[in-house]
Amino acid sequence: MGTITQFYRSTLGKKAVMAVTGFLLFGFVFIHMAGNLKLYLGKYAGGPHQGEYAINVYGEWLREFGAPLLPHGGALWIFRVVLLVAVLLHMHCAWVLTRQSWAARPLDYRRRDVIQATYASRTVRWGGVIILLFVLYHLAHLTLGWTGPEGFEHLKPYQNLVLGFQNPWIAGFYIVANLMLGLHLYHGLWS
């Protein structure tokens, strides 16, 4: 255990943890996006789910996944805990590496020449903060219903998405946040 701790405390260790957790989070974003695309399938025309919205059926499948080995929603909670640990580790390493970077150059330069730095790399730190705020709002808005639209229905993703995005400010915020997420992922995949 001492070797793992020693590695984690090193700069290289933190960068490795950021890479692994970033890869896990990228995988989640991709799967989440693929699941959310079911929104555009509308209602099923036949079969056991006739008349139900595809994204609502997908949401219920996520809660049933792992049964009968796990209780209803058990696998989903395991995934949530893994994601939370990955986010916390990613944030911790980012914070420590940022502090180390600032400490390495204690003087604030009056003129900052950006040499071979992409827009994504220059905005990655603030982009991460914006993404965190977006995720918290997204959970409060469409999962928990705390900031959700009037008429929020628990466990009804289709109805909540349609209601939630009728406000152009909220829809615009989602667009901007997803653009920031795209820049963040671009930086992570290419660095």
PDB file of C-alpha atoms in Angstrom, residues 2-132:
ATOM      1  CA  GLY A   2       2.911   2.336   0.694  1.00  0.00           C
ATOM      2  CA  THR A   3       4.075   2.178  -2.925  1.00  0.00           C
ATOM      3  CA  ILE A   4       0.610   3.132  -4.213  1.00  0.00           C
ATOM      4  CA  THR A   5       0.392   6.034  -1.763  1.00  0.00           C
ATOM      5  CA  GLN A   6       3.892   7.157  -2.665  1.00  0.00           C
ATOM      6  CA  PHE A   7       3.036   7.037  -6.370  1.00  0.00           C
ATOM      7  CA  TYR A   8      -0.221   8.958  -5.789  1.00  0.00           C
ATOM      8  CA  ARG A   9       1.667  11.693  -3.951  1.00  0.00           C
ATOM      9  CA  SER A  10       3.966  12.245  -6.932  1.00  0.00           C
ATOM     10  CA  THR A  11       3.111  14.591  -9.793  1.00  0.00           C
ATOM     11  CA  LEU A  12       3.219  11.678 -12.220  1.00  0.00           C
ATOM     12  CA  GLY A  13       0.864   9.703  -9.970  1.00  0.00           C
ATOM     13  CA  LYS A  14      -1.658  12.524  -9.887  1.00  0.00           C
ATOM     14  CA  LYS A  15      -1.494  12.884 -13.654  1.00  0.00           C
ATOM     15  CA  ALA A  16      -2.055   9.133 -14.005  1.00  0.00           C
ATOM     16  CA  VAL A  17      -5.057   9.298 -11.647  1.00  0.00           C
ATOM     17  CA  MET A  18      -6.441  12.222 -13.660  1.00  0.00           C
ATOM     18  CA  ALA A  19      -6.022  10.201 -16.862  1.00  0.00           C
ATOM     19  CA  VAL A  20      -7.727   7.080 -15.474  1.00  0.00           C
ATOM     20  CA  THR A  21     -10.585   8.986 -13.826  1.00  0.00           C
ATOM     21  CA  GLY A  22     -10.926  11.168 -16.915  1.00  0.00           C
ATOM     22  CA  PHE A  23     -11.228   8.044 -19.046  1.00  0.00           C
ATOM     23  CA  LEU A  24     -13.947   6.676 -16.731  1.00  0.00           C
ATOM     24  CA  LEU A  25     -15.812   9.978 -16.827  1.00  0.00           C
ATOM     25  CA  PHE A  26     -15.454  10.181 -20.621  1.00  0.00           C
ATOM     26  CA  GLY A  27     -16.960   6.685 -20.849  1.00  0.00           C
ATOM     27  CA  PHE A  28     -19.853   7.778 -18.663  1.00  0.00           C
ATOM     28  CA  VAL A  29     -20.471  10.899 -20.775  1.00  0.00           C
ATOM     29  CA  PHE A  30     -20.496   8.801 -23.958  1.00  0.00           C
ATOM     30  CA  ILE A  31     -22.908   6.202 -22.525  1.00  0.00           C
ATOM     31  CA  HIS A  32     -25.093   8.948 -20.993  1.00  0.00           C
ATOM     32  CA  MET A  33     -25.246  10.685 -24.372  1.00  0.00           C
ATOM     33  CA  ALA A  34     -26.130   7.446 -26.169  1.00  0.00           C
ATOM     34  CA  GLY A  35     -28.923   6.791 -23.675  1.00  0.00           C
ATOM     35  CA  ASN A  36     -30.230  10.343 -23.953  1.00  0.00           C
ATOM     36  CA  LEU A  37     -30.406  10.042 -27.733  1.00  0.00           C
ATOM     37  CA  LYS A  38     -33.336   7.684 -27.106  1.00  0.00           C
ATOM     38  CA  LEU A  39     -35.284  10.908 -26.555  1.00  0.00           C
ATOM     39  CA  TYR A  40     -35.499  11.218 -30.343  1.00  0.00           C
ATOM     40  CA  LEU A  41     -37.005   7.744 -30.775  1.00  0.00           C
ATOM     41  CA  GLY A  42     -40.329   8.933 -29.355  1.00  0.00           C
ATOM     42  CA  LYS A  43     -42.867   6.294 -28.347  1.00  0.00           C
ATOM     43  CA  TYR A  44     -42.649   2.596 -29.110  1.00  0.00           C
ATOM     44  CA  ALA A  45     -45.175   1.563 -31.768  1.00  0.00           C
ATOM     45  CA  GLY A  46     -45.421  -2.060 -30.689  1.00  0.00           C
ATOM     46  CA  GLY A  47     -44.110  -4.716 -28.380  1.00  0.00           C
ATOM     47  CA  PRO A  48     -44.248  -4.867 -24.595  1.00  0.00           C
ATOM     48  CA  HIS A  49     -43.545  -1.133 -24.247  1.00  0.00           C
ATOM     49  CA  GLN A  50     -46.073   0.067 -26.822  1.00  0.00           C
ATOM     50  CA  GLY A  51     -47.017   3.698 -26.249  1.00  0.00           C
ATOM     51  CA  GLU A  52     -44.159   4.357 -23.813  1.00  0.00           C
ATOM     52  CA  TYR A  53     -41.359   6.814 -24.538  1.00  0.00           C
ATOM     53  CA  ALA A  54     -38.095   5.036 -25.385  1.00  0.00           C
ATOM     54  CA  ILE A  55     -36.037   7.190 -23.002  1.00  0.00           C
ATOM     55  CA  ASN A  56     -38.415   6.385 -20.121  1.00  0.00           C
ATOM     56  CA  VAL A  57     -38.070   2.655 -20.847  1.00  0.00           C
ATOM     57  CA  TYR A  58     -34.287   3.089 -20.934  1.00  0.00           C
ATOM     58  CA  GLY A  59     -34.404   4.877 -17.558  1.00  0.00           C
ATOM     59  CA  GLU A  60     -36.379   2.014 -16.048  1.00  0.00           C
ATOM     60  CA  TRP A  61     -33.947  -0.512 -17.572  1.00  0.00           C
ATOM     61  CA  LEU A  62     -31.083   1.308 -15.820  1.00  0.00           C
ATOM     62  CA  ARG A  63     -32.859   0.894 -12.479  1.00  0.00           C
ATOM     63  CA  GLU A  64     -33.569  -2.808 -13.160  1.00  0.00           C
ATOM     64  CA  PHE A  65     -30.055  -3.594 -14.435  1.00  0.00           C
ATOM     65  CA  GLY A  66     -28.333  -6.235 -12.300  1.00  0.00           C
ATOM     66  CA  ALA A  67     -31.524  -7.861 -11.001  1.00  0.00           C
ATOM     67  CA  PRO A  68     -31.980 -10.375  -9.450  1.00  0.00           C
ATOM     68  CA  LEU A  69     -28.404 -10.307  -8.104  1.00  0.00           C
ATOM     69  CA  LEU A  70     -28.842  -6.730  -6.925  1.00  0.00           C
ATOM     70  CA  PRO A  71     -31.906  -4.963  -5.561  1.00  0.00           C
ATOM     71  CA  HIS A  72     -33.892  -2.560  -7.768  1.00  0.00           C
ATOM     72  CA  GLY A  73     -31.562   0.347  -8.541  1.00  0.00           C
ATOM     73  CA  GLY A  74     -28.567  -1.406  -6.929  1.00  0.00           C
ATOM     74  CA  ALA A  75     -26.286  -1.398  -9.980  1.00  0.00           C
ATOM     75  CA  LEU A  76     -27.204   2.227 -10.668  1.00  0.00           C
ATOM     76  CA  TRP A  77     -26.112   3.198  -7.151  1.00  0.00           C
ATOM     77  CA  ILE A  78     -22.847   1.290  -7.554  1.00  0.00           C
ATOM     78  CA  PHE A  79     -22.194   3.223 -10.784  1.00  0.00           C
ATOM     79  CA  ARG A  80     -23.074   6.485  -9.025  1.00  0.00           C
ATOM     80  CA  VAL A  81     -20.612   5.798  -6.199  1.00  0.00           C
ATOM     81  CA  VAL A  82     -17.852   4.879  -8.674  1.00  0.00           C
ATOM     82  CA  LEU A  83     -18.560   8.081 -10.630  1.00  0.00           C
ATOM     83  CA  LEU A  84     -18.542  10.176  -7.453  1.00  0.00           C
ATOM     84  CA  VAL A  85     -15.189   8.713  -6.369  1.00  0.00           C
ATOM     85  CA  ALA A  86     -13.799   9.309  -9.878  1.00  0.00           C
ATOM     86  CA  VAL A  87     -15.017  12.936  -9.860  1.00  0.00           C
ATOM     87  CA  LEU A  88     -13.585  13.596  -6.387  1.00  0.00           C
ATOM     88  CA  LEU A  89     -10.207  12.064  -7.280  1.00  0.00           C
ATOM     89  CA  HIS A  90     -10.135  13.963 -10.580  1.00  0.00           C
ATOM     90  CA  MET A  91     -10.929  17.245  -8.820  1.00  0.00           C
ATOM     91  CA  HIS A  92      -8.426  16.648  -6.020  1.00  0.00           C
ATOM     92  CA  CYS A  93      -5.604  15.878  -8.438  1.00  0.00           C
ATOM     93  CA  ALA A  94      -6.530  18.868 -10.616  1.00  0.00           C
ATOM     94  CA  TRP A  95      -6.500  21.171  -7.585  1.00  0.00           C
ATOM     95  CA  VAL A  96      -3.149  19.894  -6.273  1.00  0.00           C
ATOM     96  CA  LEU A  97      -1.511  20.008  -9.720  1.00  0.00           C
ATOM     97  CA  THR A  98      -2.838  23.540 -10.268  1.00  0.00           C
ATOM     98  CA  ARG A  99      -1.425  24.664  -6.932  1.00  0.00           C
ATOM     99  CA  GLN A 100       1.929  23.081  -7.788  1.00  0.00           C
ATOM    100  CA  SER A 101       1.893  24.837 -11.153  1.00  0.00           C
ATOM    101  CA  TRP A 102       1.163  28.196  -9.510  1.00  0.00           C
ATOM    102  CA  ALA A 103       3.899  27.625  -6.915  1.00  0.00           C
ATOM    103  CA  ALA A 104       6.429  26.848  -9.648  1.00  0.00           C
ATOM    104  CA  ARG A 105       5.922  30.380 -11.060  1.00  0.00           C
ATOM    105  CA  PRO A 106       5.243  32.623  -8.092  1.00  0.00           C
ATOM    106  CA  LEU A 107       5.653  35.845 -10.102  1.00  0.00           C
ATOM    107  CA  ASP A 108       2.624  37.183 -11.890  1.00  0.00           C
ATOM    108  CA  TYR A 109       3.680  38.206 -15.365  1.00  0.00           C
ATOM    109  CA  ARG A 110       2.274  41.449 -16.753  1.00  0.00           C
ATOM    110  CA  ARG A 111       2.359  40.138 -20.288  1.00  0.00           C
ATOM    111  CA  ARG A 112       1.343  36.579 -20.996  1.00  0.00           C
ATOM    112  CA  ASP A 113       2.411  35.197 -24.319  1.00  0.00           C
ATOM    113  CA  VAL A 114       0.554  32.004 -25.107  1.00  0.00           C
ATOM    114  CA  ILE A 115       2.902  29.691 -26.923  1.00  0.00           C
ATOM    115  CA  GLN A 116       1.430  26.568 -28.511  1.00  0.00           C
ATOM    116  CA  ALA A 117      -1.515  26.430 -26.134  1.00  0.00           C
ATOM    117  CA  THR A 118      -4.958  25.573 -27.433  1.00  0.00           C
ATOM    118  CA  TYR A 119      -8.061  27.380 -26.264  1.00  0.00           C
ATOM    119  CA  ALA A 120      -9.108  24.117 -24.591  1.00  0.00           C
ATOM    120  CA  SER A 121      -5.865  23.920 -22.581  1.00  0.00           C
ATOM    121  CA  ARG A 122      -6.113  27.573 -21.528  1.00  0.00           C
ATOM    122  CA  THR A 123      -9.696  27.139 -20.302  1.00  0.00           C
ATOM    123  CA  VAL A 124      -9.485  23.625 -18.849  1.00  0.00           C
ATOM    124  CA  ARG A 125      -9.381  24.736 -15.194  1.00  0.00           C
ATOM    125  CA  TRP A 126     -12.316  27.131 -15.373  1.00  0.00           C
ATOM    126  CA  GLY A 127     -14.060  24.738 -17.718  1.00  0.00           C
ATOM    127  CA  GLY A 128     -13.853  22.059 -15.035  1.00  0.00           C
ATOM    128  CA  VAL A 129     -15.472  24.407 -12.513  1.00  0.00           C
ATOM    129  CA  ILE A 130     -18.251  25.261 -14.979  1.00  0.00           C
ATOM    130  CA  ILE A 131     -18.795  21.559 -15.703  1.00  0.00           C
ATOM    131  CA  LEU A 132     -19.046  20.807 -11.966  1.00  0.00           C
TER     132      LEU A 132
END
